Amino acid sequence: MSNTLEPSPASGQAAPSEPPETEPLLGRIGAASQREGAPFWKNLIMGTGFLAQIGLLTLTATTWVSIFSLPVGLFTLHPLFNSIGVLLLFEAVLLLQPTHTANQKFKGAIIHSTLTGVSLLLFVGAGVAILLNKIRIKHEHFGSAHAILGLVVYVLILIQAIIGFAQFYTPRAFGSVENAKAIYKYHRLAGYMIELLLVVTLIAASRTTFALGPLSFKTWTVVIGSSSVAIGVIPRIKKEKLGFKCR
Ligand code: HEM
């Protein structure tokens, strides 16, 4: 397997030096950068990453408190698997954001693809669970904003995972390694769009009849959790990785 990740401008250079005294407390925008030899788990909390972790914890906890306050059944698997899938998908991105050398990007992509692979399996399980549950209770399919958004996001995640896997593991599928590298920026952009859509789908889940009724899945906790995730993820986006020229 070849390393198909585009060489970083920082490849082979020394680890970034200590931030200057004048730097904002949470670091400059996009500044979270992994030091050479530093463990990958630190990328999850680096810079504003800890705010994303607090948000993800809030989202997972609020989902679990709601679903386990009711008798466990086939439906339980839907929010349970989705919540873990969302958690892993965000961690997969948070882990990769601070990478900047070719070596870090290569190792990071292997962990990233493993985490997204597991989350994809969880999303399939969650989708099958809600479909079977609706067939069982003879309830109409895709009759709410959450259901439609959910279907769209499942399909987008599947497409994103297939293209991302092919880019990294079978780049020749794109004609050449260079062609595969050239579209990484679109993979990143699509990834952030999917994350946004996931958050909107979660908020829409809290507005379904079942969530407003017996489930008592509160919109305000989802909004607070999602906002914290956004404040954690957005400032760490490196614009140059999205193909924008930076000075
Ligand atoms: C972001 C992750 C999620 C995705 C992608 C997703 C996706 C879906 C999809 C595709 C359906 C439609 C199934 C059908 O109509 O046959 C659905 C229904 C449903 N989901 Fe989710 N879901 C997610 C998270 C959640 C969570 C966390 C909850 C609750 C805590 C939840 C509660 C529900 C409920 C109550 C329905 C039935 C809605 C209705 O009757 O229209 N979902 N979901």
PDB file of C-alpha atoms and ligand atoms in Angstrom:
ATOM      1  CA  MET A   1       0.000   0.000   0.000  1.00  0.00           C
ATOM      2  CA  SER A   2       1.407   3.343  -0.918  1.00  0.00           C
ATOM      3  CA  ASN A   3       1.111   6.568   1.000  1.00  0.00           C
ATOM      4  CA  THR A   4      -1.251   8.536  -1.223  1.00  0.00           C
ATOM      5  CA  LEU A   5      -1.626  11.487   1.090  1.00  0.00           C
ATOM      6  CA  GLU A   6      -0.483  14.734  -0.417  1.00  0.00           C
ATOM      7  CA  PRO A   7       2.873  15.832   0.973  1.00  0.00           C
ATOM      8  CA  SER A   8       2.324  18.497   3.572  1.00  0.00           C
ATOM      9  CA  PRO A   9       4.142  21.793   3.236  1.00  0.00           C
ATOM     10  CA  ALA A  10       5.439  21.017   6.702  1.00  0.00           C
ATOM     11  CA  SER A  11       6.722  17.521   5.737  1.00  0.00           C
ATOM     12  CA  GLY A  12      10.060  16.685   7.240  1.00  0.00           C
ATOM     13  CA  GLN A  13      10.221  19.932   9.163  1.00  0.00           C
ATOM     14  CA  ALA A  14      10.732  20.210  12.884  1.00  0.00           C
ATOM     15  CA  ALA A  15       7.725  20.195  15.206  1.00  0.00           C
ATOM     16  CA  PRO A  16       6.074  23.596  15.634  1.00  0.00           C
ATOM     17  CA  SER A  17       7.670  25.723  18.283  1.00  0.00           C
ATOM     18  CA  GLU A  18       5.931  26.896  21.474  1.00  0.00           C
ATOM     19  CA  PRO A  19       3.138  29.408  20.812  1.00  0.00           C
ATOM     20  CA  PRO A  20       4.152  33.021  21.423  1.00  0.00           C
ATOM     21  CA  GLU A  21       2.903  34.893  24.501  1.00  0.00           C
ATOM     22  CA  THR A  22       0.628  37.035  22.328  1.00  0.00           C
ATOM     23  CA  GLU A  23      -1.293  34.028  21.017  1.00  0.00           C
ATOM     24  CA  PRO A  24      -4.976  33.767  22.091  1.00  0.00           C
ATOM     25  CA  LEU A  25      -5.637  31.323  24.936  1.00  0.00           C
ATOM     26  CA  LEU A  26      -7.251  28.733  22.654  1.00  0.00           C
ATOM     27  CA  GLY A  27      -4.659  29.237  19.917  1.00  0.00           C
ATOM     28  CA  ARG A  28      -4.834  30.855  16.490  1.00  0.00           C
ATOM     29  CA  ILE A  29      -7.494  29.645  14.036  1.00  0.00           C
ATOM     30  CA  GLY A  30      -6.348  26.330  12.559  1.00  0.00           C
ATOM     31  CA  ALA A  31      -3.289  26.402  14.811  1.00  0.00           C
ATOM     32  CA  ALA A  32      -3.724  23.027  16.534  1.00  0.00           C
ATOM     33  CA  SER A  33      -0.759  21.096  15.133  1.00  0.00           C
ATOM     34  CA  GLN A  34       0.504  17.695  16.238  1.00  0.00           C
ATOM     35  CA  ARG A  35       4.082  17.628  17.459  1.00  0.00           C
ATOM     36  CA  GLU A  36       6.379  15.051  15.863  1.00  0.00           C
ATOM     37  CA  GLY A  37       6.221  11.806  17.872  1.00  0.00           C
ATOM     38  CA  ALA A  38       3.271  13.011  19.998  1.00  0.00           C
ATOM     39  CA  PRO A  39       0.517  10.391  20.512  1.00  0.00           C
ATOM     40  CA  PHE A  40      -2.579  10.689  18.341  1.00  0.00           C
ATOM     41  CA  TRP A  41      -5.014  10.774  21.280  1.00  0.00           C
ATOM     42  CA  LYS A  42      -3.712  14.245  22.190  1.00  0.00           C
ATOM     43  CA  ASN A  43      -5.087  15.510  18.873  1.00  0.00           C
ATOM     44  CA  LEU A  44      -8.586  14.867  20.248  1.00  0.00           C
ATOM     45  CA  ILE A  45      -8.285  17.544  22.945  1.00  0.00           C
ATOM     46  CA  MET A  46      -5.672  19.886  21.471  1.00  0.00           C
ATOM     47  CA  GLY A  47      -6.584  23.598  21.175  1.00  0.00           C
ATOM     48  CA  THR A  48     -10.384  23.930  21.116  1.00  0.00           C
ATOM     49  CA  GLY A  49     -10.680  20.124  20.777  1.00  0.00           C
ATOM     50  CA  PHE A  50     -11.626  19.769  24.458  1.00  0.00           C
ATOM     51  CA  LEU A  51     -14.767  21.860  23.777  1.00  0.00           C
ATOM     52  CA  ALA A  52     -15.723  19.406  21.050  1.00  0.00           C
ATOM     53  CA  GLN A  53     -15.215  16.553  23.545  1.00  0.00           C
ATOM     54  CA  ILE A  54     -17.491  18.248  26.099  1.00  0.00           C
ATOM     55  CA  GLY A  55     -20.116  18.716  23.360  1.00  0.00           C
ATOM     56  CA  LEU A  56     -19.861  15.091  22.214  1.00  0.00           C
ATOM     57  CA  LEU A  57     -20.147  13.887  25.806  1.00  0.00           C
ATOM     58  CA  THR A  58     -23.269  16.047  26.236  1.00  0.00           C
ATOM     59  CA  LEU A  59     -24.844  14.688  23.030  1.00  0.00           C
ATOM     60  CA  THR A  60     -24.080  11.055  23.887  1.00  0.00           C
ATOM     61  CA  ALA A  61     -25.176  11.381  27.515  1.00  0.00           C
ATOM     62  CA  THR A  62     -28.439  13.167  26.684  1.00  0.00           C
ATOM     63  CA  THR A  63     -29.295  10.486  24.098  1.00  0.00           C
ATOM     64  CA  TRP A  64     -28.531   7.613  26.463  1.00  0.00           C
ATOM     65  CA  VAL A  65     -30.419   9.151  29.399  1.00  0.00           C
ATOM     66  CA  SER A  66     -33.504   9.490  27.147  1.00  0.00           C
ATOM     67  CA  ILE A  67     -33.413   6.023  25.606  1.00  0.00           C
ATOM     68  CA  PHE A  68     -32.625   4.130  28.810  1.00  0.00           C
ATOM     69  CA  SER A  69     -35.431   5.907  30.674  1.00  0.00           C
ATOM     70  CA  LEU A  70     -37.804   3.757  28.567  1.00  0.00           C
ATOM     71  CA  PRO A  71     -38.008  -0.052  28.292  1.00  0.00           C
ATOM     72  CA  VAL A  72     -35.255  -1.326  25.975  1.00  0.00           C
ATOM     73  CA  GLY A  73     -36.531  -2.626  22.609  1.00  0.00           C
ATOM     74  CA  LEU A  74     -35.755  -2.705  18.890  1.00  0.00           C
ATOM     75  CA  PHE A  75     -36.111   1.106  18.697  1.00  0.00           C
ATOM     76  CA  THR A  76     -33.388   1.552  21.379  1.00  0.00           C
ATOM     77  CA  LEU A  77     -30.787   0.266  18.909  1.00  0.00           C
ATOM     78  CA  HIS A  78     -31.500   3.189  16.530  1.00  0.00           C
ATOM     79  CA  PRO A  79     -30.454   6.113  18.783  1.00  0.00           C
ATOM     80  CA  LEU A  80     -27.886   3.951  20.613  1.00  0.00           C
ATOM     81  CA  PHE A  81     -25.978   2.937  17.455  1.00  0.00           C
ATOM     82  CA  ASN A  82     -26.434   6.397  15.894  1.00  0.00           C
ATOM     83  CA  SER A  83     -25.051   8.174  18.960  1.00  0.00           C
ATOM     84  CA  ILE A  84     -21.917   5.977  19.010  1.00  0.00           C
ATOM     85  CA  GLY A  85     -21.590   6.347  15.218  1.00  0.00           C
ATOM     86  CA  VAL A  86     -21.766  10.145  15.469  1.00  0.00           C
ATOM     87  CA  LEU A  87     -19.227  10.118  18.315  1.00  0.00           C
ATOM     88  CA  LEU A  88     -16.738   7.988  16.349  1.00  0.00           C
ATOM     89  CA  LEU A  89     -17.174  10.023  13.169  1.00  0.00           C
ATOM     90  CA  PHE A  90     -16.383  13.288  14.978  1.00  0.00           C
ATOM     91  CA  GLU A  91     -13.424  11.684  16.784  1.00  0.00           C
ATOM     92  CA  ALA A  92     -12.130  10.454  13.416  1.00  0.00           C
ATOM     93  CA  VAL A  93     -12.064  14.061  12.157  1.00  0.00           C
ATOM     94  CA  LEU A  94     -10.714  15.598  15.399  1.00  0.00           C
ATOM     95  CA  LEU A  95      -7.888  13.068  15.312  1.00  0.00           C
ATOM     96  CA  LEU A  96      -6.830  14.034  11.802  1.00  0.00           C
ATOM     97  CA  GLN A  97      -7.224  17.835  11.982  1.00  0.00           C
ATOM     98  CA  PRO A  98      -3.863  18.596  13.726  1.00  0.00           C
ATOM     99  CA  THR A  99      -1.785  16.272  11.482  1.00  0.00           C
ATOM    100  CA  HIS A 100       0.553  18.128   9.132  1.00  0.00           C
ATOM    101  CA  THR A 101       3.594  15.979   8.259  1.00  0.00           C
ATOM    102  CA  ALA A 102       3.325  13.209   5.647  1.00  0.00           C
ATOM    103  CA  ASN A 103       4.017  10.566   8.315  1.00  0.00           C
ATOM    104  CA  GLN A 104       1.320  11.906  10.664  1.00  0.00           C
ATOM    105  CA  LYS A 105      -1.187  12.176   7.821  1.00  0.00           C
ATOM    106  CA  PHE A 106      -0.460   8.606   6.717  1.00  0.00           C
ATOM    107  CA  LYS A 107      -0.811   7.035  10.188  1.00  0.00           C
ATOM    108  CA  GLY A 108      -3.743   9.330  10.976  1.00  0.00           C
ATOM    109  CA  ALA A 109      -5.562   8.236   7.805  1.00  0.00           C
ATOM    110  CA  ILE A 110      -5.324   4.575   8.870  1.00  0.00           C
ATOM    111  CA  ILE A 111      -6.905   5.320  12.290  1.00  0.00           C
ATOM    112  CA  HIS A 112      -9.404   7.692  10.626  1.00  0.00           C
ATOM    113  CA  SER A 113     -10.515   5.045   8.121  1.00  0.00           C
ATOM    114  CA  THR A 114     -10.844   2.405  10.875  1.00  0.00           C
ATOM    115  CA  LEU A 115     -13.011   4.690  13.032  1.00  0.00           C
ATOM    116  CA  THR A 116     -15.193   5.751  10.107  1.00  0.00           C
ATOM    117  CA  GLY A 117     -15.516   2.101   9.033  1.00  0.00           C
ATOM    118  CA  VAL A 118     -16.846   1.160  12.484  1.00  0.00           C
ATOM    119  CA  SER A 119     -19.198   4.159  12.518  1.00  0.00           C
ATOM    120  CA  LEU A 120     -20.505   3.154   9.076  1.00  0.00           C
ATOM    121  CA  LEU A 121     -21.375  -0.332  10.423  1.00  0.00           C
ATOM    122  CA  LEU A 122     -23.147   1.316  13.386  1.00  0.00           C
ATOM    123  CA  PHE A 123     -25.142   3.590  11.038  1.00  0.00           C
ATOM    124  CA  VAL A 124     -26.201   0.557   8.972  1.00  0.00           C
ATOM    125  CA  GLY A 125     -27.316  -1.203  12.186  1.00  0.00           C
ATOM    126  CA  ALA A 126     -29.186   1.933  13.351  1.00  0.00           C
ATOM    127  CA  GLY A 127     -30.922   2.306   9.974  1.00  0.00           C
ATOM    128  CA  VAL A 128     -31.954  -1.362   9.826  1.00  0.00           C
ATOM    129  CA  ALA A 129     -33.253  -1.176  13.438  1.00  0.00           C
ATOM    130  CA  ILE A 130     -35.551   1.812  12.742  1.00  0.00           C
ATOM    131  CA  LEU A 131     -36.760   0.341   9.430  1.00  0.00           C
ATOM    132  CA  LEU A 132     -37.640  -3.005  11.074  1.00  0.00           C
ATOM    133  CA  ASN A 133     -39.228  -1.228  14.031  1.00  0.00           C
ATOM    134  CA  LYS A 134     -41.423   0.837  11.719  1.00  0.00           C
ATOM    135  CA  ILE A 135     -42.439  -2.259   9.745  1.00  0.00           C
ATOM    136  CA  ARG A 136     -43.239  -3.992  13.060  1.00  0.00           C
ATOM    137  CA  ILE A 137     -45.470  -1.166  14.328  1.00  0.00           C
ATOM    138  CA  LYS A 138     -46.833  -0.461  10.802  1.00  0.00           C
ATOM    139  CA  HIS A 139     -45.754   3.204  10.904  1.00  0.00           C
ATOM    140  CA  GLU A 140     -45.189   5.218   7.718  1.00  0.00           C
ATOM    141  CA  HIS A 141     -41.578   5.569   6.519  1.00  0.00           C
ATOM    142  CA  PHE A 142     -39.764   8.885   5.987  1.00  0.00           C
ATOM    143  CA  GLY A 143     -42.687  10.947   7.221  1.00  0.00           C
ATOM    144  CA  SER A 144     -40.703  13.492   9.271  1.00  0.00           C
ATOM    145  CA  ALA A 145     -37.920  16.007   8.612  1.00  0.00           C
ATOM    146  CA  HIS A 146     -35.633  13.862  10.805  1.00  0.00           C
ATOM    147  CA  ALA A 147     -36.381  10.718   8.800  1.00  0.00           C
ATOM    148  CA  ILE A 148     -35.682  12.415   5.437  1.00  0.00           C
ATOM    149  CA  LEU A 149     -32.527  14.177   6.659  1.00  0.00           C
ATOM    150  CA  GLY A 150     -31.402  10.905   8.256  1.00  0.00           C
ATOM    151  CA  LEU A 151     -31.770   9.006   5.006  1.00  0.00           C
ATOM    152  CA  VAL A 152     -29.858  11.702   3.081  1.00  0.00           C
ATOM    153  CA  VAL A 153     -27.026  11.733   5.630  1.00  0.00           C
ATOM    154  CA  TYR A 154     -26.755   7.907   5.639  1.00  0.00           C
ATOM    155  CA  VAL A 155     -26.398   7.901   1.841  1.00  0.00           C
ATOM    156  CA  LEU A 156     -23.828  10.746   1.912  1.00  0.00           C
ATOM    157  CA  ILE A 157     -21.773   8.968   4.599  1.00  0.00           C
ATOM    158  CA  LEU A 158     -21.756   5.782   2.511  1.00  0.00           C
ATOM    159  CA  ILE A 159     -20.605   7.642  -0.632  1.00  0.00           C
ATOM    160  CA  GLN A 160     -17.978   9.595   1.349  1.00  0.00           C
ATOM    161  CA  ALA A 161     -16.642   6.389   2.929  1.00  0.00           C
ATOM    162  CA  ILE A 162     -16.393   4.543  -0.405  1.00  0.00           C
ATOM    163  CA  ILE A 163     -14.583   7.432  -2.143  1.00  0.00           C
ATOM    164  CA  GLY A 164     -12.301   8.083   0.865  1.00  0.00           C
ATOM    165  CA  PHE A 165     -11.389   4.387   1.117  1.00  0.00           C
ATOM    166  CA  ALA A 166     -10.599   4.211  -2.603  1.00  0.00           C
ATOM    167  CA  GLN A 167      -8.503   7.426  -2.488  1.00  0.00           C
ATOM    168  CA  PHE A 168      -6.258   6.054   0.230  1.00  0.00           C
ATOM    169  CA  TYR A 169      -6.200   2.282  -0.280  1.00  0.00           C
ATOM    170  CA  THR A 170      -6.767   1.906  -4.045  1.00  0.00           C
ATOM    171  CA  PRO A 171      -5.708   5.266  -5.561  1.00  0.00           C
ATOM    172  CA  ARG A 172      -5.299   3.705  -9.020  1.00  0.00           C
ATOM    173  CA  ALA A 173      -9.082   3.590  -9.182  1.00  0.00           C
ATOM    174  CA  PHE A 174      -8.773   7.330  -9.966  1.00  0.00           C
ATOM    175  CA  GLY A 175      -6.313   6.744 -12.815  1.00  0.00           C
ATOM    176  CA  SER A 176      -3.249   7.828 -10.834  1.00  0.00           C
ATOM    177  CA  VAL A 177      -2.073   8.542  -7.293  1.00  0.00           C
ATOM    178  CA  GLU A 178      -1.932  12.267  -8.181  1.00  0.00           C
ATOM    179  CA  ASN A 179      -5.577  12.243  -9.258  1.00  0.00           C
ATOM    180  CA  ALA A 180      -6.540  10.564  -5.971  1.00  0.00           C
ATOM    181  CA  LYS A 181      -4.572  13.176  -4.001  1.00  0.00           C
ATOM    182  CA  ALA A 182      -6.090  16.044  -5.965  1.00  0.00           C
ATOM    183  CA  ILE A 183      -9.563  15.404  -4.611  1.00  0.00           C
ATOM    184  CA  TYR A 184      -8.662  15.196  -0.896  1.00  0.00           C
ATOM    185  CA  LYS A 185      -9.796  18.774  -0.410  1.00  0.00           C
ATOM    186  CA  TYR A 186     -13.276  17.823  -1.603  1.00  0.00           C
ATOM    187  CA  HIS A 187     -13.294  14.837   0.770  1.00  0.00           C
ATOM    188  CA  ARG A 188     -12.504  17.217   3.657  1.00  0.00           C
ATOM    189  CA  LEU A 189     -15.106  19.776   2.601  1.00  0.00           C
ATOM    190  CA  ALA A 190     -17.751  17.050   2.179  1.00  0.00           C
ATOM    191  CA  GLY A 191     -16.760  15.652   5.607  1.00  0.00           C
ATOM    192  CA  TYR A 192     -17.474  18.979   7.340  1.00  0.00           C
ATOM    193  CA  MET A 193     -20.782  19.304   5.425  1.00  0.00           C
ATOM    194  CA  ILE A 194     -21.776  15.800   6.584  1.00  0.00           C
ATOM    195  CA  GLU A 195     -20.899  16.704  10.193  1.00  0.00           C
ATOM    196  CA  LEU A 196     -23.144  19.769   9.920  1.00  0.00           C
ATOM    197  CA  LEU A 197     -25.957  17.657   8.490  1.00  0.00           C
ATOM    198  CA  LEU A 198     -25.528  15.090  11.293  1.00  0.00           C
ATOM    199  CA  VAL A 199     -25.983  17.806  13.908  1.00  0.00           C
ATOM    200  CA  VAL A 200     -29.097  19.131  12.118  1.00  0.00           C
ATOM    201  CA  THR A 201     -30.444  15.540  11.940  1.00  0.00           C
ATOM    202  CA  LEU A 202     -29.933  15.168  15.696  1.00  0.00           C
ATOM    203  CA  ILE A 203     -31.780  18.425  16.362  1.00  0.00           C
ATOM    204  CA  ALA A 204     -34.573  17.221  14.036  1.00  0.00           C
ATOM    205  CA  ALA A 205     -34.669  13.921  15.993  1.00  0.00           C
ATOM    206  CA  SER A 206     -35.493  15.937  19.116  1.00  0.00           C
ATOM    207  CA  ARG A 207     -38.536  17.412  17.283  1.00  0.00           C
ATOM    208  CA  THR A 208     -40.098  14.043  16.285  1.00  0.00           C
ATOM    209  CA  THR A 209     -43.411  13.116  17.920  1.00  0.00           C
ATOM    210  CA  PHE A 210     -41.770  10.275  19.827  1.00  0.00           C
ATOM    211  CA  ALA A 211     -38.898  12.446  21.110  1.00  0.00           C
ATOM    212  CA  LEU A 212     -41.288  15.216  22.199  1.00  0.00           C
ATOM    213  CA  GLY A 213     -43.475  12.579  23.878  1.00  0.00           C
ATOM    214  CA  PRO A 214     -42.328   9.470  25.760  1.00  0.00           C
ATOM    215  CA  LEU A 215     -38.620   9.783  24.889  1.00  0.00           C
ATOM    216  CA  SER A 216     -38.295  13.300  26.309  1.00  0.00           C
ATOM    217  CA  PHE A 217     -35.209  13.948  24.157  1.00  0.00           C
ATOM    218  CA  LYS A 218     -34.675  17.674  24.728  1.00  0.00           C
ATOM    219  CA  THR A 219     -33.827  20.035  21.854  1.00  0.00           C
ATOM    220  CA  TRP A 220     -31.994  22.503  24.109  1.00  0.00           C
ATOM    221  CA  THR A 221     -29.490  19.877  25.312  1.00  0.00           C
ATOM    222  CA  VAL A 222     -28.853  18.823  21.707  1.00  0.00           C
ATOM    223  CA  VAL A 223     -28.366  22.477  20.678  1.00  0.00           C
ATOM    224  CA  ILE A 224     -25.963  23.137  23.587  1.00  0.00           C
ATOM    225  CA  GLY A 225     -23.998  19.946  22.855  1.00  0.00           C
ATOM    226  CA  SER A 226     -23.886  20.668  19.115  1.00  0.00           C
ATOM    227  CA  SER A 227     -22.767  24.278  19.667  1.00  0.00           C
ATOM    228  CA  SER A 228     -19.902  23.131  21.865  1.00  0.00           C
ATOM    229  CA  VAL A 229     -18.877  20.594  19.202  1.00  0.00           C
ATOM    230  CA  ALA A 230     -18.965  23.330  16.530  1.00  0.00           C
ATOM    231  CA  ILE A 231     -16.906  25.745  18.670  1.00  0.00           C
ATOM    232  CA  GLY A 232     -14.409  22.924  19.154  1.00  0.00           C
ATOM    233  CA  VAL A 233     -14.156  21.731  15.557  1.00  0.00           C
ATOM    234  CA  ILE A 234     -14.426  24.904  13.415  1.00  0.00           C
ATOM    235  CA  PRO A 235     -11.411  26.896  14.738  1.00  0.00           C
ATOM    236  CA  ARG A 236      -9.158  23.859  14.160  1.00  0.00           C
ATOM    237  CA  ILE A 237      -9.936  23.672  10.429  1.00  0.00           C
ATOM    238  CA  LYS A 238      -6.732  24.311   8.486  1.00  0.00           C
ATOM    239  CA  LYS A 239      -7.802  26.380   5.491  1.00  0.00           C
ATOM    240  CA  GLU A 240      -4.804  25.261   3.433  1.00  0.00           C
ATOM    241  CA  LYS A 241      -5.994  21.626   3.784  1.00  0.00           C
ATOM    242  CA  LEU A 242      -9.228  22.689   2.097  1.00  0.00           C
ATOM    243  CA  GLY A 243      -7.241  24.053  -0.806  1.00  0.00           C
ATOM    244  CA  PHE A 244      -7.464  27.725   0.176  1.00  0.00           C
ATOM    245  CA  LYS A 245      -4.303  29.774  -0.146  1.00  0.00           C
ATOM    246  CA  CYS A 246      -3.103  31.020   3.253  1.00  0.00           C
ATOM    247  CA  ARG A 247      -0.525  33.634   4.110  1.00  0.00           C
TER     248      ARG A 247
HETATM  249  C1  HEM B   1     -27.599  11.526  13.347  1.00  0.00           C
HETATM  250  C2  HEM B   1     -27.991  10.337  13.619  1.00  0.00           C
HETATM  251  C3  HEM B   1     -29.310   9.794  13.125  1.00  0.00           C
HETATM  252  C4  HEM B   1     -29.659   9.451  11.852  1.00  0.00           C
HETATM  253  C5  HEM B   1     -28.769   9.536  10.633  1.00  0.00           C
HETATM  254  C6  HEM B   1     -31.029   8.973  11.889  1.00  0.00           C
HETATM  255  C7  HEM B   1     -31.746   8.495  10.795  1.00  0.00           C
HETATM  256  C8  HEM B   1     -33.087   8.137  10.791  1.00  0.00           C
HETATM  257  C9  HEM B   1     -33.849   7.681   9.648  1.00  0.00           C
HETATM  258  C10 HEM B   1     -33.289   7.470   8.243  1.00  0.00           C
HETATM  259  C11 HEM B   1     -35.118   7.480  10.056  1.00  0.00           C
HETATM  260  C12 HEM B   1     -36.309   7.071   9.151  1.00  0.00           C
HETATM  261  C13 HEM B   1     -36.675   5.620   9.195  1.00  0.00           C
HETATM  262  C14 HEM B   1     -37.982   5.385   8.457  1.00  0.00           C
HETATM  263  O1  HEM B   1     -38.755   6.318   8.233  1.00  0.00           O
HETATM  264  O2  HEM B   1     -38.227   4.237   8.099  1.00  0.00           O
HETATM  265  C15 HEM B   1     -35.188   7.806  11.458  1.00  0.00           C
HETATM  266  C16 HEM B   1     -36.329   7.767  12.249  1.00  0.00           C
HETATM  267  C17 HEM B   1     -36.380   8.077  13.590  1.00  0.00           C
HETATM  268  N1  HEM B   1     -35.325   8.410  14.408  1.00  0.00           N
HETATM  269 FE1  HEM B   1     -33.437   8.716  13.802  1.00  0.00          FE
HETATM  270  N2  HEM B   1     -31.478   9.061  13.173  1.00  0.00           N
HETATM  271  C18 HEM B   1     -30.469   9.544  13.966  1.00  0.00           C
HETATM  272  C19 HEM B   1     -30.486   9.746  15.339  1.00  0.00           C
HETATM  273  C20 HEM B   1     -31.620   9.612  16.130  1.00  0.00           C
HETATM  274  C21 HEM B   1     -31.656   9.865  17.537  1.00  0.00           C
HETATM  275  C22 HEM B   1     -30.433  10.263  18.390  1.00  0.00           C
HETATM  276  C23 HEM B   1     -32.941   9.679  17.946  1.00  0.00           C
HETATM  277  C24 HEM B   1     -33.557   9.817  19.290  1.00  0.00           C
HETATM  278  C25 HEM B   1     -32.931  10.038  20.397  1.00  0.00           C
HETATM  279  C26 HEM B   1     -33.707   9.292  16.786  1.00  0.00           C
HETATM  280  C27 HEM B   1     -35.046   9.033  16.775  1.00  0.00           C
HETATM  281  C28 HEM B   1     -35.792   8.669  15.675  1.00  0.00           C
HETATM  282  C29 HEM B   1     -37.230   8.499  15.683  1.00  0.00           C
HETATM  283  C30 HEM B   1     -38.149   8.700  16.863  1.00  0.00           C
HETATM  284  C31 HEM B   1     -37.588   8.122  14.367  1.00  0.00           C
HETATM  285  C32 HEM B   1     -38.986   7.920  13.824  1.00  0.00           C
HETATM  286  C33 HEM B   1     -39.388   9.286  13.285  1.00  0.00           C
HETATM  287  C34 HEM B   1     -40.656   9.308  12.534  1.00  0.00           C
HETATM  288  O3  HEM B   1     -41.587   8.669  12.953  1.00  0.00           O
HETATM  289  O4  HEM B   1     -40.677   9.995  11.506  1.00  0.00           O
HETATM  290  N3  HEM B   1     -32.861   9.262  15.700  1.00  0.00           N
HETATM  291  N4  HEM B   1     -33.938   8.204  11.885  1.00  0.00           N
END
